[in-house]
């Protein structure tokens, strides 16, 4: 018997038992749907985080005191501005080193008040981080050197405080001290839950006086190219370790962050896909069950086919193709619904979703495989039926 | 196909010391206890016997649906003991056409596809299957019913479809198991006429199992089976001269 013939027979059998075939497929459809959607969400989350990290700027090395890890508590810093000058000498290009000191402060304009992240930094910040201005100007070396009370606002802070009014040149009170707004950043979104649009940048010298501590929280170094990152990273850490032998310093790069987060999110996606895969397996058990029922129900038909000259393998093939067809059609429907569902989630909810070809290929492959795996036992049973017994059954 | 029986053999069936016993819950039951039988090509034979006599078992053995426990059975000259299941299925497909009491048609399949079914397992192309099935349906007088499903046909018509299916593969023998058992007198008569005509026209041997004396009387040879043995093997006097079994079509 030709395969095309077996395929035709199987399609016919599925068509005849339309409701049962649909219900059986439903298990596979839901399983595949779940795999495609969950992988899409996992991948979407990973892409979003990677985009955030990449959105910081390129080739950035963040130097912080202590051992750094994701979620590790910040170590009390003993770095100050003299250390920044030291790192500038080590790096060689002063414009490629900037500084950050952070504090949560309230910012007020008239009756409007918001809570913002005060970040003291310097005129080199924009050389390293990707922070385009919407209006006004960046702070200058003079602003830093003379401890001017000037500020560049994050887009969200500016919007909440000033509404539609142009803030440039106006006054804002930060922690009780009056500052003049010299610029507003473009909206850049958040990184690691740090809402960068809620930041308020002031000269680092002014910030230290405002906070009352001469410390800084970290140093950022910009490498001139990806090849330079690793050597520069080691150079800076080694220099700081040499300066403070009893302390530890860490330098993390975007690549390292991307690697760590990527691994975690990939694992998460894998776990989600595996859970969804279990439901696909359950769908396969359903297929097996229905095929066994079908074989029993069609015992007489099998007996007749055998009497007319069907070989064992002809009957086996017929039922196996039927099972595989069930799961394959179910898989295809599940993929279509899954892709549609992922696009819908992407469009209608803040959850990012990204469809990957491998999840679709995997879901399809698994559904075909499930059909073969769970179809073999019923098909073998059908193939082995004794024609005399089968014909006699009523 | 590899199992095409040698056409030189005139003997449709040859059984020597055929036995068949079943194991029923640990008890061995002998359904056939040593049957010797020759059926030549072109014969018209009735197998008679009360239920439990072994005639159905004999029928299954002749139809290659089952294997003997001991003894020799040659179908179309081929010793079935030498064949594995696959070759046996092929022999069945090539040599034997079945007609069952309850027709055994695929319920949701049109007559034409029902008739063409044996050819599917012979690897015949679709267009050729169609042509041959059409011819077979016309031969049983159902040329106008080709697209009908079994449920749209009378019992007599269904049995004629089944006979067309038995003939489509050009078998040497048609094995008919109570072919009129589910039919009224008129339709039964029609089916018997058809079988008779096919036997006379195409020389296909017909072996029918029945317990109806008037049906059996229409066969030229009656084989009575009782207690797993052939009790009586008689030839009708009415058989025209020259069509005796020994001189049968070959």
JSON list of N, CA and C in Angstrom, two decimals, chain A residues 255-297:
[
{"chain": "A", "resi": 255, "resn": "UNK", "atom": "N", "xyz": [28.65, 43.32, 28.88]},
{"chain": "A", "resi": 255, "resn": "UNK", "atom": "CA", "xyz": [28.70, 41.95, 28.36]},
{"chain": "A", "resi": 255, "resn": "UNK", "atom": "C", "xyz": [28.50, 40.95, 29.49]},
{"chain": "A", "resi": 256, "resn": "UNK", "atom": "N", "xyz": [29.16, 41.24, 30.65]},
{"chain": "A", "resi": 256, "resn": "UNK", "atom": "CA", "xyz": [29.02, 40.33, 31.78]},
{"chain": "A", "resi": 256, "resn": "UNK", "atom": "C", "xyz": [27.60, 40.35, 32.30]},
{"chain": "A", "resi": 257, "resn": "UNK", "atom": "N", "xyz": [27.03, 41.56, 32.38]},
{"chain": "A", "resi": 257, "resn": "UNK", "atom": "CA", "xyz": [25.64, 41.66, 32.84]},
{"chain": "A", "resi": 257, "resn": "UNK", "atom": "C", "xyz": [24.72, 40.92, 31.90]},
{"chain": "A", "resi": 258, "resn": "UNK", "atom": "N", "xyz": [24.94, 41.16, 30.59]},
{"chain": "A", "resi": 258, "resn": "UNK", "atom": "CA", "xyz": [24.11, 40.50, 29.58]},
{"chain": "A", "resi": 258, "resn": "UNK", "atom": "C", "xyz": [24.22, 38.99, 29.71]},
{"chain": "A", "resi": 259, "resn": "UNK", "atom": "N", "xyz": [25.47, 38.53, 29.91]},
{"chain": "A", "resi": 259, "resn": "UNK", "atom": "CA", "xyz": [25.69, 37.10, 30.02]},
{"chain": "A", "resi": 259, "resn": "UNK", "atom": "C", "xyz": [24.94, 36.51, 31.20]},
{"chain": "A", "resi": 260, "resn": "UNK", "atom": "N", "xyz": [25.09, 37.13, 32.37]},
{"chain": "A", "resi": 260, "resn": "UNK", "atom": "CA", "xyz": [24.46, 36.62, 33.58]},
{"chain": "A", "resi": 260, "resn": "UNK", "atom": "C", "xyz": [22.94, 36.62, 33.44]},
{"chain": "A", "resi": 261, "resn": "UNK", "atom": "N", "xyz": [22.42, 37.77, 33.03]},
{"chain": "A", "resi": 261, "resn": "UNK", "atom": "CA", "xyz": [20.96, 37.89, 32.94]},
{"chain": "A", "resi": 261, "resn": "UNK", "atom": "C", "xyz": [20.41, 36.98, 31.84]},
{"chain": "A", "resi": 262, "resn": "UNK", "atom": "N", "xyz": [21.15, 36.96, 30.72]},
{"chain": "A", "resi": 262, "resn": "UNK", "atom": "CA", "xyz": [20.73, 36.09, 29.62]},
{"chain": "A", "resi": 262, "resn": "UNK", "atom": "C", "xyz": [20.63, 34.64, 30.06]},
{"chain": "A", "resi": 263, "resn": "UNK", "atom": "N", "xyz": [21.62, 34.18, 30.83]},
{"chain": "A", "resi": 263, "resn": "UNK", "atom": "CA", "xyz": [21.59, 32.79, 31.29]},
{"chain": "A", "resi": 263, "resn": "UNK", "atom": "C", "xyz": [20.38, 32.54, 32.17]},
{"chain": "A", "resi": 264, "resn": "UNK", "atom": "N", "xyz": [20.16, 33.46, 33.11]},
{"chain": "A", "resi": 264, "resn": "UNK", "atom": "CA", "xyz": [19.04, 33.30, 34.04]},
{"chain": "A", "resi": 264, "resn": "UNK", "atom": "C", "xyz": [17.73, 33.26, 33.26]},
{"chain": "A", "resi": 265, "resn": "UNK", "atom": "N", "xyz": [17.56, 34.21, 32.35]},
{"chain": "A", "resi": 265, "resn": "UNK", "atom": "CA", "xyz": [16.28, 34.28, 31.62]},
{"chain": "A", "resi": 265, "resn": "UNK", "atom": "C", "xyz": [16.11, 33.10, 30.66]},
{"chain": "A", "resi": 266, "resn": "UNK", "atom": "N", "xyz": [17.21, 32.64, 30.08]},
{"chain": "A", "resi": 266, "resn": "UNK", "atom": "CA", "xyz": [17.11, 31.47, 29.20]},
{"chain": "A", "resi": 266, "resn": "UNK", "atom": "C", "xyz": [16.67, 30.25, 30.00]},
{"chain": "A", "resi": 267, "resn": "UNK", "atom": "N", "xyz": [17.24, 30.14, 31.21]},
{"chain": "A", "resi": 267, "resn": "UNK", "atom": "CA", "xyz": [16.84, 29.02, 32.06]},
{"chain": "A", "resi": 267, "resn": "UNK", "atom": "C", "xyz": [15.36, 29.09, 32.38]},
{"chain": "A", "resi": 268, "resn": "UNK", "atom": "N", "xyz": [14.93, 30.30, 32.69]},
{"chain": "A", "resi": 268, "resn": "UNK", "atom": "CA", "xyz": [13.53, 30.51, 33.03]},
{"chain": "A", "resi": 268, "resn": "UNK", "atom": "C", "xyz": [12.64, 30.13, 31.86]},
{"chain": "A", "resi": 269, "resn": "UNK", "atom": "N", "xyz": [13.04, 30.57, 30.68]},
{"chain": "A", "resi": 269, "resn": "UNK", "atom": "CA", "xyz": [12.28, 30.24, 29.47]},
{"chain": "A", "resi": 269, "resn": "UNK", "atom": "C", "xyz": [12.24, 28.73, 29.27]},
{"chain": "A", "resi": 270, "resn": "UNK", "atom": "N", "xyz": [13.38, 28.09, 29.51]},
{"chain": "A", "resi": 270, "resn": "UNK", "atom": "CA", "xyz": [13.45, 26.64, 29.37]},
{"chain": "A", "resi": 270, "resn": "UNK", "atom": "C", "xyz": [12.50, 25.93, 30.32]},
{"chain": "A", "resi": 271, "resn": "UNK", "atom": "N", "xyz": [12.48, 26.42, 31.57]},
{"chain": "A", "resi": 271, "resn": "UNK", "atom": "CA", "xyz": [11.60, 25.81, 32.57]},
{"chain": "A", "resi": 271, "resn": "UNK", "atom": "C", "xyz": [10.14, 25.98, 32.15]},
{"chain": "A", "resi": 272, "resn": "UNK", "atom": "N", "xyz": [9.80, 27.18, 31.69]},
{"chain": "A", "resi": 272, "resn": "UNK", "atom": "CA", "xyz": [8.43, 27.45, 31.24]},
{"chain": "A", "resi": 272, "resn": "UNK", "atom": "C", "xyz": [8.07, 26.51, 30.09]},
{"chain": "A", "resi": 273, "resn": "UNK", "atom": "N", "xyz": [8.98, 26.38, 29.14]},
{"chain": "A", "resi": 273, "resn": "UNK", "atom": "CA", "xyz": [8.73, 25.53, 27.97]},
{"chain": "A", "resi": 273, "resn": "UNK", "atom": "C", "xyz": [8.55, 24.08, 28.41]},
{"chain": "A", "resi": 274, "resn": "UNK", "atom": "N", "xyz": [9.35, 23.66, 29.40]},
{"chain": "A", "resi": 274, "resn": "UNK", "atom": "CA", "xyz": [9.26, 22.27, 29.86]},
{"chain": "A", "resi": 274, "resn": "UNK", "atom": "C", "xyz": [7.91, 22.01, 30.51]},
{"chain": "A", "resi": 275, "resn": "UNK", "atom": "N", "xyz": [7.45, 23.00, 31.29]},
{"chain": "A", "resi": 275, "resn": "UNK", "atom": "CA", "xyz": [6.13, 22.84, 31.93]},
{"chain": "A", "resi": 275, "resn": "UNK", "atom": "C", "xyz": [5.06, 22.73, 30.86]},
{"chain": "A", "resi": 276, "resn": "UNK", "atom": "N", "xyz": [5.15, 23.62, 29.86]},
{"chain": "A", "resi": 276, "resn": "UNK", "atom": "CA", "xyz": [4.19, 23.57, 28.77]},
{"chain": "A", "resi": 276, "resn": "UNK", "atom": "C", "xyz": [4.31, 22.23, 28.03]},
{"chain": "A", "resi": 277, "resn": "UNK", "atom": "N", "xyz": [5.55, 21.75, 27.92]},
{"chain": "A", "resi": 277, "resn": "UNK", "atom": "CA", "xyz": [5.79, 20.48, 27.24]},
{"chain": "A", "resi": 277, "resn": "UNK", "atom": "C", "xyz": [5.07, 19.32, 27.93]},
{"chain": "A", "resi": 278, "resn": "UNK", "atom": "N", "xyz": [4.95, 19.41, 29.25]},
{"chain": "A", "resi": 278, "resn": "UNK", "atom": "CA", "xyz": [4.25, 18.36, 29.98]},
{"chain": "A", "resi": 278, "resn": "UNK", "atom": "C", "xyz": [2.80, 18.28, 29.52]},
{"chain": "A", "resi": 279, "resn": "UNK", "atom": "N", "xyz": [2.19, 19.44, 29.30]},
{"chain": "A", "resi": 279, "resn": "UNK", "atom": "CA", "xyz": [0.80, 19.41, 28.85]},
{"chain": "A", "resi": 279, "resn": "UNK", "atom": "C", "xyz": [0.71, 18.81, 27.45]},
{"chain": "A", "resi": 280, "resn": "UNK", "atom": "N", "xyz": [1.77, 19.02, 26.66]},
{"chain": "A", "resi": 280, "resn": "UNK", "atom": "CA", "xyz": [1.81, 18.40, 25.33]},
{"chain": "A", "resi": 280, "resn": "UNK", "atom": "C", "xyz": [1.86, 16.87, 25.47]},
{"chain": "A", "resi": 281, "resn": "UNK", "atom": "N", "xyz": [2.62, 16.44, 26.47]},
{"chain": "A", "resi": 281, "resn": "UNK", "atom": "CA", "xyz": [2.74, 15.00, 26.73]},
{"chain": "A", "resi": 281, "resn": "UNK", "atom": "C", "xyz": [1.39, 14.42, 27.13]},
{"chain": "A", "resi": 282, "resn": "UNK", "atom": "N", "xyz": [0.69, 15.17, 27.97]},
{"chain": "A", "resi": 282, "resn": "UNK", "atom": "CA", "xyz": [-0.65, 14.73, 28.40]},
{"chain": "A", "resi": 282, "resn": "UNK", "atom": "C", "xyz": [-1.56, 14.63, 27.17]},
{"chain": "A", "resi": 283, "resn": "UNK", "atom": "N", "xyz": [-1.43, 15.61, 26.28]},
{"chain": "A", "resi": 283, "resn": "UNK", "atom": "CA", "xyz": [-2.18, 15.56, 25.02]},
{"chain": "A", "resi": 283, "resn": "UNK", "atom": "C", "xyz": [-1.87, 14.28, 24.26]},
{"chain": "A", "resi": 284, "resn": "UNK", "atom": "N", "xyz": [-0.60, 13.89, 24.28]},
{"chain": "A", "resi": 284, "resn": "UNK", "atom": "CA", "xyz": [-0.19, 12.67, 23.59]},
{"chain": "A", "resi": 284, "resn": "UNK", "atom": "C", "xyz": [-0.84, 11.43, 24.19]},
{"chain": "A", "resi": 285, "resn": "UNK", "atom": "N", "xyz": [-0.94, 11.42, 25.53]},
{"chain": "A", "resi": 285, "resn": "UNK", "atom": "CA", "xyz": [-1.61, 10.30, 26.18]},
{"chain": "A", "resi": 285, "resn": "UNK", "atom": "C", "xyz": [-3.06, 10.21, 25.71]},
{"chain": "A", "resi": 286, "resn": "UNK", "atom": "N", "xyz": [-3.67, 11.39, 25.56]},
{"chain": "A", "resi": 286, "resn": "UNK", "atom": "CA", "xyz": [-5.05, 11.43, 25.06]},
{"chain": "A", "resi": 286, "resn": "UNK", "atom": "C", "xyz": [-5.15, 10.84, 23.67]},
{"chain": "A", "resi": 287, "resn": "UNK", "atom": "N", "xyz": [-4.18, 11.14, 22.84]},
{"chain": "A", "resi": 287, "resn": "UNK", "atom": "CA", "xyz": [-4.17, 10.59, 21.48]},
{"chain": "A", "resi": 287, "resn": "UNK", "atom": "C", "xyz": [-4.07, 9.07, 21.53]},
{"chain": "A", "resi": 288, "resn": "UNK", "atom": "N", "xyz": [-3.18, 8.59, 22.40]},
{"chain": "A", "resi": 288, "resn": "UNK", "atom": "CA", "xyz": [-2.99, 7.15, 22.54]},
{"chain": "A", "resi": 288, "resn": "UNK", "atom": "C", "xyz": [-4.29, 6.48, 22.96]},
{"chain": "A", "resi": 289, "resn": "UNK", "atom": "N", "xyz": [-4.93, 7.10, 23.92]},
{"chain": "A", "resi": 289, "resn": "UNK", "atom": "CA", "xyz": [-6.18, 6.58, 24.45]},
{"chain": "A", "resi": 289, "resn": "UNK", "atom": "C", "xyz": [-7.24, 6.48, 23.36]},
{"chain": "A", "resi": 290, "resn": "UNK", "atom": "N", "xyz": [-7.41, 7.57, 22.64]},
{"chain": "A", "resi": 290, "resn": "UNK", "atom": "CA", "xyz": [-8.43, 7.61, 21.59]},
{"chain": "A", "resi": 290, "resn": "UNK", "atom": "C", "xyz": [-8.10, 6.61, 20.48]},
{"chain": "A", "resi": 291, "resn": "UNK", "atom": "N", "xyz": [-6.82, 6.47, 20.18]},
{"chain": "A", "resi": 291, "resn": "UNK", "atom": "CA", "xyz": [-6.46, 5.52, 19.12]},
{"chain": "A", "resi": 291, "resn": "UNK", "atom": "C", "xyz": [-6.78, 4.09, 19.56]},
{"chain": "A", "resi": 292, "resn": "UNK", "atom": "N", "xyz": [-6.56, 3.80, 20.85]},
{"chain": "A", "resi": 292, "resn": "UNK", "atom": "CA", "xyz": [-6.90, 2.47, 21.34]},
{"chain": "A", "resi": 292, "resn": "UNK", "atom": "C", "xyz": [-8.40, 2.22, 21.23]},
{"chain": "A", "resi": 293, "resn": "UNK", "atom": "N", "xyz": [-9.19, 3.23, 21.58]},
{"chain": "A", "resi": 293, "resn": "UNK", "atom": "CA", "xyz": [-10.64, 3.12, 21.45]},
{"chain": "A", "resi": 293, "resn": "UNK", "atom": "C", "xyz": [-11.00, 2.90, 19.99]},
{"chain": "A", "resi": 294, "resn": "UNK", "atom": "N", "xyz": [-10.36, 3.67, 19.14]},
{"chain": "A", "resi": 294, "resn": "UNK", "atom": "CA", "xyz": [-10.64, 3.60, 17.72]},
{"chain": "A", "resi": 294, "resn": "UNK", "atom": "C", "xyz": [-10.32, 2.21, 17.16]},
{"chain": "A", "resi": 295, "resn": "UNK", "atom": "N", "xyz": [-9.21, 1.64, 17.61]},
{"chain": "A", "resi": 295, "resn": "UNK", "atom": "CA", "xyz": [-8.84, 0.31, 17.14]},
{"chain": "A", "resi": 295, "resn": "UNK", "atom": "C", "xyz": [-9.88, -0.72, 17.57]},
{"chain": "A", "resi": 296, "resn": "UNK", "atom": "N", "xyz": [-10.30, -0.57, 18.83]},
{"chain": "A", "resi": 296, "resn": "UNK", "atom": "CA", "xyz": [-11.30, -1.52, 19.33]},
{"chain": "A", "resi": 296, "resn": "UNK", "atom": "C", "xyz": [-12.61, -1.38, 18.55]},
{"chain": "A", "resi": 297, "resn": "UNK", "atom": "N", "xyz": [-12.99, -0.12, 18.34]},
{"chain": "A", "resi": 297, "resn": "UNK", "atom": "CA", "xyz": [-14.25, 0.15, 17.66]},
{"chain": "A", "resi": 297, "resn": "UNK", "atom": "C", "xyz": [-14.23, -0.36, 16.22]}
]
